[in-house]
């Protein structure tokens, strides 16, 4: 249910509506606008990167995942409401609320992921993770559908983006707050506080890094995540901008595109979870990375709408499957007493990739004078690097190390 609740934020704010609105309306289509957007996201991810392992270690020690999740949820909801104040020219205000809301979203994403090993048996981690991601995309569709319905009404009444986008932010924040309530009312904190010791949260993280040799498959998979997630995060953050700037899509066309992609992403996550448990986590992730490479080549070469729509739906299927599969593999490789900490390290890897991917895309567009096709091709090379690193990950060896640790 929490995946259902928080996905509206990424779908509406980061992927479909506010990013393109920021570039075209808030920043007035300035040449630096895409780079400014990616730089703000990158700063928020840097803050998550620095704080995630510490939050995870503190949550493990104090059995406080749910308590911290409540605070990050409140921060994201309030930050999303704040985006409603960002009109034309309010660049600093928009970036400040994007920074706040995205930091809280990412921190909460790590915390809720750490509940996964408490809720699923080891041989069903992929299936349960797939349920979560699948319901997440349904939640994203609900938020996007509500916003699309309002935008259609507003446009029919002669209102422009400066009016209907702020209202869409309020709709998204409200749905996030309401849909998260079952998590806080029904989910139990099953972990127990660990004995206090002189070791600080930093100490626990440093100890894990010092012992990385014992968890070499987790270590290699974290590095793999940094690269292939860089490509995924660029697609998430810049899909609407690419559709409008490179393909000439209107705002309504772009929202419809993202709406359909969320449907295919939900199908990918739900169908792939059970299959992943059967064929193995590493092989499943490798298949999704091949799909991502095909998608990048199609989007780069597309001259008409049809091949781009095909590429977008391949991205949807791979998005749901790869995100679900990665979370399940981390749960499979994490020692039982350090779920929060290891999912914090997972969050660190994802957020580092969230800096690398969008910033690469933004820098290429700026340097090349707005060549979005070149930007997606360069960013897509990260999938190739991730696939090469994944070849060295042995899930069963990593599982044995986790059980011994």
Coordinates of C-alpha atoms in Angstrom, one line a residue:
X1 CA 0.0 0.0 0.0
X2 CA 2.9 2.4 0.6
X3 CA 4.2 1.7 -2.9
X4 CA 0.7 2.5 -4.1
X5 CA 0.7 5.7 -2.1
X6 CA 4.1 7.2 -3.0
X7 CA 4.2 6.4 -6.7
X8 CA 1.9 9.3 -7.6
X9 CA 4.8 11.6 -6.6
X10 CA 7.3 10.2 -9.1
X11 CA 4.7 9.8 -11.8
X12 CA 3.2 13.3 -11.6
X13 CA 6.1 15.4 -10.3
X14 CA 9.3 13.8 -11.5
X15 CA 8.2 12.0 -14.7
X16 CA 5.0 13.4 -16.4
X17 CA 3.9 16.9 -15.4
X18 CA 6.0 19.1 -13.2
X19 CA 9.4 18.5 -14.9
X20 CA 8.2 19.6 -18.3
X21 CA 6.3 22.5 -16.6
X22 CA 9.4 23.7 -14.9
X23 CA 11.4 23.8 -18.1
X24 CA 8.8 25.4 -20.3
X25 CA 6.9 27.7 -17.9
X26 CA 8.7 28.2 -14.6
X27 CA 12.1 28.7 -16.3
X28 CA 10.6 30.1 -19.5
X29 CA 12.3 27.6 -21.8
X30 CA 15.8 28.9 -20.9
X31 CA 18.7 26.9 -22.4
X32 CA 19.9 26.0 -18.8
X33 CA 16.5 24.9 -17.7
X34 CA 16.9 21.1 -18.2
X35 CA 20.3 21.2 -16.5
X36 CA 18.9 23.2 -13.6
X37 CA 16.2 20.6 -13.1
X38 CA 18.6 17.7 -13.2
X39 CA 21.0 19.6 -10.9
X40 CA 18.3 20.1 -8.3
X41 CA 17.4 16.4 -8.4
X42 CA 21.1 15.5 -8.2
X43 CA 21.5 17.6 -5.1
X44 CA 18.6 15.9 -3.4
X45 CA 20.0 12.5 -4.3
X46 CA 23.4 13.5 -2.9
X47 CA 21.7 14.3 0.4
X48 CA 19.9 10.9 0.4
X49 CA 23.2 9.2 -0.6
X50 CA 24.9 10.7 2.4
X51 CA 22.1 10.1 4.9
X52 CA 20.6 6.8 3.8
X53 CA 23.1 4.3 5.4
X54 CA 23.0 6.3 8.6
X55 CA 19.2 6.4 8.7
X56 CA 19.1 2.6 8.0
X57 CA 21.6 1.8 10.7
X58 CA 19.8 4.0 13.3
X59 CA 16.5 2.4 12.3
X60 CA 17.9 -1.0 12.9
X61 CA 19.4 -0.1 16.3
X62 CA 16.1 1.6 17.5
X63 CA 13.6 -0.5 15.5
X64 CA 12.3 2.8 14.2
X65 CA 11.7 2.2 10.4
X66 CA 8.0 3.0 10.7
X67 CA 8.6 6.2 12.8
X68 CA 11.2 7.5 10.3
X69 CA 8.9 6.6 7.4
X70 CA 6.1 8.7 8.9
X71 CA 8.4 11.8 9.1
X72 CA 9.6 11.4 5.5
X73 CA 6.1 10.9 4.3
X74 CA 5.0 14.2 5.9
X75 CA 8.0 16.0 4.4
X76 CA 7.2 14.7 0.9
X77 CA 3.5 15.6 1.1
X78 CA 4.2 19.1 2.3
X79 CA 7.0 19.6 -0.2
X80 CA 4.7 18.6 -3.0
X81 CA 2.0 21.0 -1.8
X82 CA 4.7 23.7 -1.8
X83 CA 5.3 23.1 -5.6
X84 CA 1.8 24.6 -6.1
X85 CA 3.3 28.0 -5.2
X86 CA 5.8 27.8 -8.1
X87 CA 4.5 30.0 -10.9
X88 CA 6.3 31.5 -14.0
X89 CA 9.7 32.8 -12.9
X90 CA 9.7 31.3 -9.4
X91 CA 12.7 29.1 -10.2
X92 CA 14.3 29.2 -6.8
X93 CA 11.1 28.4 -5.0
X94 CA 10.4 25.5 -7.4
X95 CA 13.9 24.0 -7.0
X96 CA 13.7 24.4 -3.2
X97 CA 10.5 22.4 -2.9
X98 CA 11.7 19.8 -5.4
X99 CA 14.8 19.4 -3.3
X100 CA 12.7 18.9 -0.1
X101 CA 10.1 16.6 -1.6
X102 CA 12.4 14.4 -3.5
X103 CA 14.8 14.0 -0.5
X104 CA 11.9 12.9 1.7
X105 CA 10.5 10.6 -1.1
X106 CA 13.8 8.8 -1.6
X107 CA 14.5 8.4 2.1
X108 CA 11.0 6.9 2.6
X109 CA 11.6 4.6 -0.4
X110 CA 14.6 3.1 1.3
X111 CA 12.8 2.7 4.7
X112 CA 9.8 1.0 3.3
X113 CA 12.0 -1.4 1.2
X114 CA 13.7 -2.6 4.5
X115 CA 10.3 -4.1 5.5
X116 CA 10.4 -6.5 2.6
X117 CA 12.5 -9.3 4.2
X118 CA 10.2 -9.2 7.3
X119 CA 7.1 -9.7 5.1
X120 CA 8.2 -12.4 2.6
X121 CA 9.9 -15.7 2.7
X122 CA 13.3 -15.8 0.9
X123 CA 11.9 -17.8 -2.0
X124 CA 9.1 -15.3 -2.5
X125 CA 10.9 -12.0 -2.3
X126 CA 10.6 -11.4 -6.0
X127 CA 6.9 -12.1 -6.0
X128 CA 6.1 -9.9 -3.0
X129 CA 8.4 -7.1 -4.3
X130 CA 6.6 -7.4 -7.6
X131 CA 3.2 -7.0 -5.9
X132 CA 4.5 -3.8 -4.3
X133 CA 5.9 -2.3 -7.5
X134 CA 2.8 -3.4 -9.5
X135 CA 0.4 -1.7 -7.0
X136 CA 2.8 1.2 -7.1
X137 CA 2.2 1.8 -10.7
X138 CA -1.5 1.4 -10.2
X139 CA -1.2 4.2 -7.6
X140 CA 0.7 6.3 -10.0
X141 CA -2.0 5.8 -12.6
X142 CA -4.6 6.9 -10.1
X143 CA -2.8 10.1 -9.3
X144 CA -2.0 10.8 -13.0
X145 CA -5.5 10.0 -14.0
X146 CA -7.0 12.4 -11.5
X147 CA -4.6 15.1 -12.6
X148 CA -5.3 14.3 -16.3
X149 CA -9.1 14.6 -15.6
X150 CA -8.6 18.0 -14.0
X151 CA -6.2 19.2 -16.7
X152 CA -8.7 18.3 -19.4
X153 CA -11.5 20.2 -17.6
X154 CA -9.2 23.2 -17.0
X155 CA -8.1 23.3 -20.6
X156 CA -11.7 23.1 -21.8
X157 CA -12.4 26.2 -19.7
X158 CA -9.5 28.1 -21.2
X159 CA -7.1 27.7 -18.3
X160 CA -3.3 27.4 -18.9
X161 CA -0.5 25.3 -17.4
X162 CA 0.2 28.0 -14.8
X163 CA -3.2 27.3 -13.3
X164 CA -3.7 23.5 -13.7
X165 CA -0.2 22.3 -12.9
X166 CA -0.3 23.8 -9.3
X167 CA -3.7 22.3 -8.7
X168 CA -2.3 18.9 -9.9
X169 CA 0.4 19.2 -7.2
X170 CA -2.3 19.6 -4.5
X171 CA -4.2 16.6 -5.9
X172 CA -1.0 14.4 -5.9
X173 CA -0.1 15.4 -2.4
X174 CA -3.6 14.7 -1.0
X175 CA -3.8 11.3 -2.6
X176 CA -0.3 10.4 -1.3
X177 CA -1.3 11.3 2.3
X178 CA -4.6 9.4 2.1
X179 CA -3.3 6.3 0.5
X180 CA -0.4 6.0 3.0
X181 CA -2.7 5.8 6.0
X182 CA -3.2 2.0 5.8
X183 CA 0.6 1.6 6.2
X184 CA 0.7 3.6 9.4
X185 CA -2.5 2.1 10.8
X186 CA -1.9 -1.6 10.0
X187 CA 1.8 -2.3 9.4
X188 CA 3.7 -3.5 12.5
X189 CA 7.3 -2.8 13.3
X190 CA 8.5 -6.4 13.6
X191 CA 12.1 -5.6 14.4
X192 CA 13.2 -5.3 18.0
X193 CA 15.6 -2.6 19.3
X194 CA 19.2 -3.9 19.3
X195 CA 21.4 -3.7 22.4
X196 CA 23.0 -0.3 22.8
X197 CA 26.7 -0.3 22.2
X198 CA 29.5 2.2 21.8
X199 CA 29.2 1.8 18.0
X200 CA 27.5 4.7 16.3
X201 CA 25.4 4.6 13.1
X202 CA 28.5 5.7 11.3
X203 CA 30.5 3.0 13.0
X204 CA 28.0 0.3 11.8
X205 CA 28.2 1.6 8.2
X206 CA 32.0 1.7 8.3
X207 CA 32.1 -1.8 9.7
X208 CA 29.9 -3.0 6.9
X209 CA 32.2 -1.3 4.3
X210 CA 35.3 -2.8 6.0
X211 CA 33.7 -6.3 5.8
X212 CA 32.7 -5.8 2.2
X213 CA 35.0 -8.6 1.2
X214 CA 32.6 -11.0 3.0
X215 CA 29.8 -9.7 0.9
X216 CA 31.5 -9.4 -2.4
X217 CA 28.4 -10.3 -4.5
X218 CA 26.4 -7.6 -2.7
X219 CA 29.3 -5.2 -3.3
X220 CA 29.5 -5.9 -7.0
X221 CA 25.7 -5.8 -7.3
X222 CA 25.7 -2.3 -5.6
X223 CA 28.2 -1.1 -8.2
X224 CA 26.1 -2.7 -11.0
X225 CA 23.1 -0.8 -9.6
X226 CA 24.9 2.5 -9.8
X227 CA 25.4 2.2 -13.5
X228 CA 22.3 0.6 -14.8
X229 CA 20.1 2.7 -12.5
X230 CA 21.8 5.8 -13.9
X231 CA 20.1 5.0 -17.2
X232 CA 16.7 4.2 -15.5
X233 CA 16.8 7.4 -13.4
X234 CA 17.5 9.5 -16.5
X235 CA 14.4 8.0 -18.2
X236 CA 12.2 8.6 -15.2
X237 CA 13.3 12.2 -14.7
X238 CA 13.4 13.2 -18.3
X239 CA 10.9 11.2 -20.3
X240 CA 8.4 14.0 -20.6
X241 CA 11.1 16.5 -21.5
X242 CA 12.4 14.1 -24.2
X243 CA 8.9 13.5 -25.6
X244 CA 8.2 17.3 -25.9
X245 CA 11.6 18.5 -27.0
X246 CA 12.8 15.6 -29.3
X247 CA 9.5 14.2 -30.5
X248 CA 7.3 17.3 -30.5
X249 CA 4.6 15.9 -28.1
X250 CA 2.1 18.2 -26.5
X251 CA 1.5 18.2 -22.8
X252 CA -1.7 16.1 -23.2
X253 CA 0.2 13.6 -25.5
X254 CA 3.0 13.3 -23.0
X255 CA 0.6 12.6 -20.1
X256 CA -1.2 10.0 -22.1
X257 CA 2.2 8.4 -22.9
X258 CA 3.2 8.2 -19.3
X259 CA -0.2 6.9 -18.4
X260 CA 0.2 4.0 -20.8
X261 CA 3.8 3.4 -19.7
X262 CA 2.6 3.0 -16.1
X263 CA 0.1 0.3 -17.2
X264 CA 2.9 -1.7 -18.9
X265 CA 5.2 -1.1 -15.9
X266 CA 2.5 -2.5 -13.5
X267 CA 2.1 -5.5 -15.8
X268 CA 5.9 -6.0 -15.9
X269 CA 6.3 -5.8 -12.1
X270 CA 3.3 -8.1 -11.3
X271 CA 4.1 -10.7 -14.0
X272 CA 7.9 -10.7 -13.6
X273 CA 8.0 -11.1 -9.8
X274 CA 6.9 -14.8 -9.7
X275 CA 9.0 -15.6 -12.8
X276 CA 12.0 -14.0 -11.2
X277 CA 11.9 -16.4 -8.3
X278 CA 11.8 -19.3 -10.7
X279 CA 14.7 -18.3 -13.1
X280 CA 16.9 -16.6 -10.6
X281 CA 17.4 -13.0 -9.6
X282 CA 20.6 -12.3 -11.6
X283 CA 19.2 -13.8 -14.9
X284 CA 16.0 -11.9 -14.5
X285 CA 17.8 -8.6 -14.1
X286 CA 20.0 -9.4 -17.1
X287 CA 17.0 -9.8 -19.3
X288 CA 15.6 -6.5 -18.3
X289 CA 18.9 -4.8 -19.1
X290 CA 18.8 -6.2 -22.6
X291 CA 15.3 -4.8 -22.9
X292 CA 16.5 -1.3 -21.7
X293 CA 19.2 -1.4 -24.4
X294 CA 16.7 -2.1 -27.1
X295 CA 14.5 0.7 -25.8
X296 CA 17.3 3.3 -26.0
X297 CA 18.1 2.4 -29.5
X298 CA 14.5 2.6 -30.6
X299 CA 13.9 6.0 -28.9
X300 CA 17.2 7.4 -30.3
X301 CA 16.3 6.4 -33.9
X302 CA 12.6 7.1 -33.8
X303 CA 11.5 9.7 -36.3
X304 CA 7.7 9.2 -35.9
X305 CA 5.3 8.6 -33.1
X306 CA 4.8 4.9 -33.6
X307 CA 8.4 3.6 -32.9
X308 CA 8.6 6.0 -29.9
X309 CA 5.4 4.6 -28.4
X310 CA 6.8 1.1 -28.8
X311 CA 10.0 2.2 -27.1
X312 CA 8.1 3.8 -24.3
X313 CA 6.1 0.6 -23.6
X314 CA 9.3 -1.5 -23.7
X315 CA 10.6 1.0 -21.1
X316 CA 7.5 0.5 -19.0
X317 CA 7.8 -3.3 -19.0
X318 CA 11.5 -3.2 -18.1
X319 CA 11.0 -0.5 -15.5
X320 CA 8.5 -2.5 -13.4
X321 CA 10.5 -5.7 -13.8
X322 CA 14.0 -4.3 -13.1
X323 CA 13.0 -2.2 -10.1
X324 CA 11.2 -5.1 -8.5
X325 CA 14.0 -7.6 -9.2
X326 CA 16.7 -5.4 -7.8
X327 CA 14.9 -4.8 -4.5
X328 CA 14.3 -8.6 -4.2
X329 CA 17.9 -9.4 -4.8
X330 CA 19.1 -6.9 -2.2
X331 CA 16.7 -8.6 0.3
X332 CA 18.1 -12.0 -0.7
X333 CA 21.7 -10.9 -0.1
X334 CA 21.2 -8.8 3.1
X335 CA 22.1 -10.3 6.6
X336 CA 19.0 -10.6 8.8
X337 CA 20.2 -8.3 11.5
X338 CA 21.1 -5.5 9.1
X339 CA 18.1 -5.1 6.7
X340 CA 17.7 -1.4 7.3
X341 CA 21.4 -0.8 6.9
X342 CA 21.8 -2.8 3.7
X343 CA 18.7 -1.3 2.1
X344 CA 20.2 2.0 3.1
X345 CA 23.3 1.0 1.1
X346 CA 21.0 0.1 -1.7
X347 CA 19.4 3.5 -1.5
X348 CA 22.9 5.0 -1.6
X349 CA 23.7 3.2 -4.8
X350 CA 20.3 4.2 -6.4
X351 CA 20.7 7.8 -5.4
X352 CA 24.3 7.9 -6.7
X353 CA 22.9 6.7 -10.0
X354 CA 20.2 9.3 -9.8
X355 CA 22.9 11.9 -9.7
X356 CA 25.0 10.3 -12.5
X357 CA 22.2 9.6 -15.0
X358 CA 20.1 12.8 -15.1
X359 CA 23.2 15.0 -14.7
X360 CA 24.8 13.2 -17.6
X361 CA 21.7 13.8 -19.7
X362 CA 21.4 17.4 -18.7
X363 CA 25.1 18.1 -19.3
X364 CA 25.0 16.5 -22.8
X365 CA 21.9 18.6 -23.8
X366 CA 23.6 21.8 -22.6
X367 CA 26.9 21.1 -24.2
X368 CA 25.4 19.9 -27.5
X369 CA 23.0 22.8 -27.8
X370 CA 19.9 20.8 -27.0
X371 CA 20.5 17.5 -28.7
X372 CA 18.2 15.2 -26.7
X373 CA 18.8 12.3 -29.0
X374 CA 22.5 12.3 -28.3
X375 CA 21.8 12.7 -24.6
X376 CA 19.6 9.5 -24.5
X377 CA 22.2 7.6 -26.5
X378 CA 25.1 8.6 -24.1
X379 CA 23.0 7.9 -21.0
X380 CA 21.9 4.5 -22.4
X381 CA 25.5 3.3 -22.4
X382 CA 25.2 2.9 -18.7
X383 CA 22.9 -0.2 -19.3
X384 CA 25.8 -1.9 -21.1
X385 CA 28.2 -1.2 -18.2
X386 CA 25.6 -2.6 -15.7
X387 CA 25.1 -5.7 -17.8
X388 CA 28.9 -6.4 -17.8
X389 CA 29.1 -5.9 -14.0
X390 CA 26.1 -8.1 -13.4
X391 CA 27.9 -11.1 -15.0
X392 CA 30.1 -11.3 -12.0
X393 CA 27.3 -11.6 -9.4
X394 CA 26.7 -15.0 -7.9
X395 CA 23.4 -14.8 -5.9
X396 CA 23.8 -18.2 -4.1
X397 CA 27.3 -17.4 -2.9
X398 CA 26.0 -14.0 -1.7
X399 CA 23.1 -15.6 0.1
X400 CA 25.5 -18.0 2.0
X401 CA 27.6 -15.0 3.0
X402 CA 24.4 -13.2 4.3
X403 CA 23.4 -16.2 6.4
X404 CA 26.8 -16.5 7.9
X405 CA 26.9 -12.8 8.6

